[in-house]
Tab-separated table of C-alpha atoms in Angstrom:
chain	number	residue	atom	x	y	z
A	1	MET	CA	6.620	-36.084	-42.522
A	2	ARG	CA	5.452	-39.148	-40.588
A	3	PHE	CA	5.241	-39.084	-36.793
A	4	GLY	CA	4.363	-42.761	-36.403
A	5	ARG	CA	2.854	-44.043	-33.214
A	6	TYR	CA	4.392	-41.248	-31.111
A	7	TRP	CA	2.257	-38.513	-32.675
A	8	TRP	CA	0.347	-38.050	-29.411
A	9	VAL	CA	3.581	-37.299	-27.493
A	10	ILE	CA	4.489	-34.592	-29.974
A	11	LEU	CA	0.978	-33.130	-29.891
A	12	PHE	CA	0.992	-33.054	-26.068
A	13	ALA	CA	4.369	-31.281	-26.068
A	14	VAL	CA	3.106	-28.642	-28.516
A	15	LEU	CA	-0.039	-28.005	-26.513
A	16	THR	CA	1.787	-27.717	-23.190
A	17	VAL	CA	4.694	-25.486	-24.240
A	18	ASP	CA	4.438	-22.213	-22.304
A	19	ALA	CA	1.169	-23.403	-20.772
A	20	PRO	CA	-0.114	-20.844	-18.273
A	21	ALA	CA	0.162	-21.611	-14.591
A	22	GLN	CA	-3.032	-22.486	-12.747
A	23	THR	CA	-3.721	-19.896	-10.082
A	24	VAL	CA	-6.075	-20.352	-7.120
A	25	ILE	CA	-6.987	-17.540	-4.727
A	26	PHE	CA	-7.925	-18.437	-1.136
A	27	SER	CA	-9.805	-16.012	1.100
A	28	SER	CA	-9.187	-17.777	4.428
A	29	LEU	CA	-7.054	-20.346	6.223
A	30	THR	CA	-9.947	-22.805	6.077
A	31	GLU	CA	-10.063	-22.550	2.282
A	32	VAL	CA	-6.317	-23.186	2.041
A	33	LEU	CA	-6.459	-26.270	4.262
A	34	ASN	CA	-9.528	-27.597	2.426
A	35	GLY	CA	-7.942	-26.892	-0.952
A	36	VAL	CA	-11.007	-24.957	-2.094
A	37	GLY	CA	-10.584	-21.524	-3.680
A	38	ASP	CA	-11.313	-19.475	-6.796
A	39	THR	CA	-9.343	-20.385	-9.912
A	40	ILE	CA	-8.131	-17.484	-12.040
A	41	VAL	CA	-8.472	-18.022	-15.794
A	42	LEU	CA	-6.666	-16.333	-18.655
A	43	PRO	CA	-5.928	-13.575	-19.391
A	44	HIS	CA	-5.932	-12.624	-15.690
A	45	GLU	CA	-2.789	-14.473	-14.653
A	46	VAL	CA	-0.839	-13.566	-11.515
A	47	ILE	CA	2.776	-12.452	-11.843
A	48	VAL	CA	5.284	-13.334	-9.114
A	49	HIS	CA	8.062	-10.818	-8.496
A	50	ARG	CA	10.841	-11.461	-5.974
A	51	ARG	CA	11.595	-8.295	-4.040
A	52	THR	CA	15.209	-7.242	-3.627
A	53	ARG	CA	16.940	-6.952	-0.285
A	54	ASN	CA	17.113	-3.165	-0.707
A	55	GLN	CA	13.371	-2.974	-1.303
A	56	GLN	CA	12.769	-4.915	1.893
A	57	LEU	CA	15.194	-2.814	3.913
A	58	LEU	CA	13.556	0.396	2.714
A	59	ALA	CA	9.892	-0.633	2.821
A	60	GLY	CA	9.797	-3.834	4.880
A	61	GLY	CA	7.509	-6.701	4.029
A	62	ALA	CA	7.850	-10.253	2.745
A	63	ASP	CA	9.891	-11.701	-0.104
A	64	TYR	CA	7.393	-11.711	-2.959
A	65	ARG	CA	5.112	-9.242	-4.649
A	66	LEU	CA	2.175	-10.807	-6.499
A	67	MET	CA	0.440	-8.691	-9.114
A	68	SER	CA	-1.795	-8.747	-12.153
A	69	GLU	CA	-2.514	-6.426	-15.066
A	70	ALA	CA	-6.227	-6.840	-14.368
A	71	ARG	CA	-7.486	-4.400	-11.707
A	72	SER	CA	-10.100	-6.797	-10.407
A	73	VAL	CA	-7.462	-9.480	-9.845
A	74	SER	CA	-5.063	-6.966	-8.280
A	75	ARG	CA	-7.693	-6.034	-5.711
A	76	ARG	CA	-8.229	-9.688	-4.887
A	77	ILE	CA	-4.488	-10.191	-4.492
A	78	GLN	CA	-4.350	-7.423	-1.902
A	79	SER	CA	-7.139	-8.932	0.197
A	80	ALA	CA	-6.475	-12.661	-0.360
A	81	TYR	CA	-5.338	-14.890	2.473
A	82	ALA	CA	-3.153	-17.020	0.208
A	83	ILE	CA	-2.527	-17.728	-3.465
A	84	GLN	CA	-1.386	-20.950	-5.094
A	85	ILE	CA	0.306	-20.890	-8.495
A	86	ASP	CA	0.668	-24.438	-9.780
A	87	THR	CA	2.241	-26.166	-6.761
A	88	ALA	CA	3.754	-23.015	-5.216
A	89	LEU	CA	1.830	-21.555	-2.273
A	90	TYR	CA	2.174	-17.978	-0.999
A	91	VAL	CA	0.521	-16.450	2.082
A	92	ASN	CA	-0.361	-12.783	2.389
A	93	CYS	CA	1.605	-11.279	5.295
A	94	ARG	CA	-0.524	-8.165	5.401
A	95	ARG	CA	-2.734	-9.392	8.278
A	96	LEU	CA	-0.326	-11.829	9.915
A	97	ARG	CA	1.230	-11.116	13.314
A	98	TYR	CA	3.798	-12.786	15.525
A	99	ASN	CA	3.490	-11.681	19.161
A	100	ARG	CA	1.608	-8.606	17.878
A	101	MET	CA	4.468	-7.704	15.539
A	102	ARG	CA	3.806	-7.199	11.845
A	103	PHE	CA	5.527	-9.018	9.025
A	104	GLY	CA	4.585	-6.172	6.707
A	105	GLY	CA	2.947	-6.403	3.314
A	106	TYR	CA	3.459	-8.680	0.327
A	107	TYR	CA	3.632	-12.472	0.173
A	108	ALA	CA	5.778	-15.179	1.766
A	109	PRO	CA	6.421	-18.675	0.355
A	110	ALA	CA	4.552	-21.376	2.249
A	111	ILE	CA	4.192	-25.134	2.598
A	112	ARG	CA	1.076	-26.965	3.723
A	113	VAL	CA	1.680	-29.946	6.010
A	114	GLY	CA	-1.496	-31.606	7.258
A	115	SER	CA	-3.563	-29.040	9.182
A	116	SER	CA	-0.754	-26.473	9.330
A	117	ILE	CA	0.690	-23.864	7.023
A	118	PHE	CA	4.396	-23.101	7.357
A	119	PHE	CA	5.642	-19.862	5.839
A	120	SER	CA	9.122	-18.393	5.549
A	121	ALA	CA	9.780	-14.832	6.716
A	122	ILE	CA	12.295	-12.667	8.562
A	123	PRO	CA	12.900	-13.243	12.293
A	124	LEU	CA	10.847	-10.929	14.499
A	125	GLY	CA	11.289	-9.943	18.155
A	126	ASN	CA	12.727	-12.698	20.324
A	127	VAL	CA	13.244	-14.855	17.230
A	128	ALA	CA	15.605	-12.247	15.773
A	129	ASP	CA	17.695	-12.415	18.956
A	130	ARG	CA	18.532	-16.038	18.139
A	131	PHE	CA	20.269	-15.020	14.918
A	132	THR	CA	22.110	-11.836	15.915
A	133	SER	CA	25.298	-11.747	17.913
A	134	PRO	CA	25.841	-9.066	20.589
A	135	THR	CA	27.481	-5.919	19.234
A	136	HIS	CA	29.436	-3.230	21.028
A	137	THR	CA	28.173	-0.616	18.568
A	138	LEU	CA	25.590	1.551	20.304
A	139	GLY	CA	22.819	3.825	19.098
A	140	GLU	CA	21.086	3.983	15.739
A	141	LEU	CA	24.099	2.631	13.846
A	142	GLY	CA	24.096	-0.491	15.987
A	143	ASN	CA	20.381	-0.981	15.382
A	144	ALA	CA	20.891	-0.554	11.643
A	145	ILE	CA	23.646	-3.172	11.585
A	146	THR	CA	21.484	-5.608	13.520
A	147	SER	CA	18.482	-5.015	11.245
A	148	SER	CA	20.610	-5.547	8.154
A	149	ALA	CA	21.941	-8.847	9.492
A	150	VAL	CA	18.458	-10.127	10.318
A	151	PHE	CA	17.247	-9.380	6.786
A	152	ASN	CA	19.658	-12.022	5.505
A	153	VAL	CA	17.927	-14.719	7.577
A	154	ARG	CA	14.630	-16.519	6.963
A	155	VAL	CA	12.861	-18.755	9.451
A	156	TYR	CA	9.599	-20.663	9.441
A	157	TYR	CA	6.426	-19.774	11.270
A	158	GLU	CA	3.430	-22.067	11.679
A	159	ILE	CA	-0.270	-21.325	11.326
A	160	HIS	CA	-2.311	-24.225	12.688
A	161	ARG	CA	-5.965	-24.915	11.907
A	162	GLU	CA	-6.944	-24.918	15.597
A	163	SER	CA	-4.912	-21.842	16.506
A	164	GLY	CA	-6.275	-19.642	13.720
A	165	ASP	CA	-4.267	-16.440	13.564
A	166	ASN	CA	-2.031	-17.467	16.484
A	167	ILE	CA	1.329	-17.833	14.753
A	168	SER	CA	4.236	-19.722	16.333
A	169	PHE	CA	7.942	-19.822	15.524
A	170	VAL	CA	9.198	-23.171	14.257
A	171	ASN	CA	12.212	-23.844	16.486
A	172	HIS	CA	14.280	-27.017	16.669
A	173	THR	CA	11.987	-28.465	19.346
A	174	ARG	CA	8.951	-28.112	17.079
A	175	MET	CA	10.837	-29.616	14.144
A	176	ARG	CA	11.869	-32.601	16.255
A	177	THR	CA	8.219	-33.159	17.193
A	178	LEU	CA	7.124	-32.993	13.557
A	179	LEU	CA	9.836	-35.392	12.430
A	180	GLN	CA	9.609	-37.832	15.335
A	181	PRO	CA	7.294	-40.295	13.486
A	182	HIS	CA	9.758	-40.405	10.588
A	183	GLY	CA	12.954	-41.948	11.880
A	184	ASP	CA	15.063	-41.235	8.807
A	185	LEU	CA	14.123	-37.553	8.734
A	186	PHE	CA	14.439	-37.220	12.506
A	187	ASP	CA	17.955	-38.660	12.581
A	188	SER	CA	19.060	-36.487	9.688
A	189	TYR	CA	17.692	-33.298	11.224
A	190	THR	CA	18.940	-33.828	14.777
A	191	ALA	CA	22.475	-34.084	13.439
A	192	SER	CA	22.356	-30.291	13.008
A	193	ASP	CA	19.216	-28.978	14.782
A	194	ARG	CA	19.415	-25.777	12.744
A	195	GLU	CA	16.466	-23.380	12.648
A	196	GLU	CA	17.072	-21.365	9.474
A	197	ALA	CA	14.532	-21.815	6.688
A	198	ASP	CA	17.221	-23.001	4.262
A	199	SER	CA	17.800	-25.995	6.527
A	200	LEU	CA	14.120	-26.762	7.154
A	201	THR	CA	12.532	-26.449	3.710
A	202	SER	CA	13.514	-29.911	2.461
A	203	TYR	CA	12.139	-31.559	5.613
A	204	LEU	CA	8.824	-29.706	5.417
A	205	LEU	CA	8.443	-30.552	1.732
A	206	GLU	CA	9.076	-34.218	2.508
A	207	LEU	CA	6.518	-34.110	5.345
A	208	ALA	CA	3.998	-32.572	2.952
A	209	VAL	CA	4.473	-35.515	0.604
A	210	ARG	CA	4.151	-38.079	3.387
A	211	GLN	CA	0.961	-36.631	4.922
């Protein structure tokens, strides 16, 4: 069989089929923002598992569980600040707080924009109030209904280089400020001014590209 002048395309395809993802472990916010961390090599790859809604309702915590068959890597996953797998970034919610409230364990998807990290998680405290309507149901049942409704919502929080561990909620005012220098994005966003993560992700990804 003759491959002709396109032999190199075929060879590249063979070599890259099922190629393992490149995984980088960051131990601090500074390492994430500087893009400097420890690369994990085979066979110690990191597995990403999306947690179910029931798992989160029962045990709390963020959307993703990251794990490895190697014990040494598993220990590093538990203590890491963030982990990047190819282009996907995840931050460890274990030590993160919003107004002294815990996000719980596990990992949340994140986007780096300039000197800030934006991660998606459930609404906490006064943020949750923005996404729950008043209910006439009182007592524990009412609290359970409210908690269940909040678990269906994701919003963005921001960790800024200068603020360190001081995490802020990304509301529509903050998004307008971020998008102000980009007229096309600003006009598109202000048509809705929504604050749910589903509405903000595309804008943050575009900002990350334009930085």
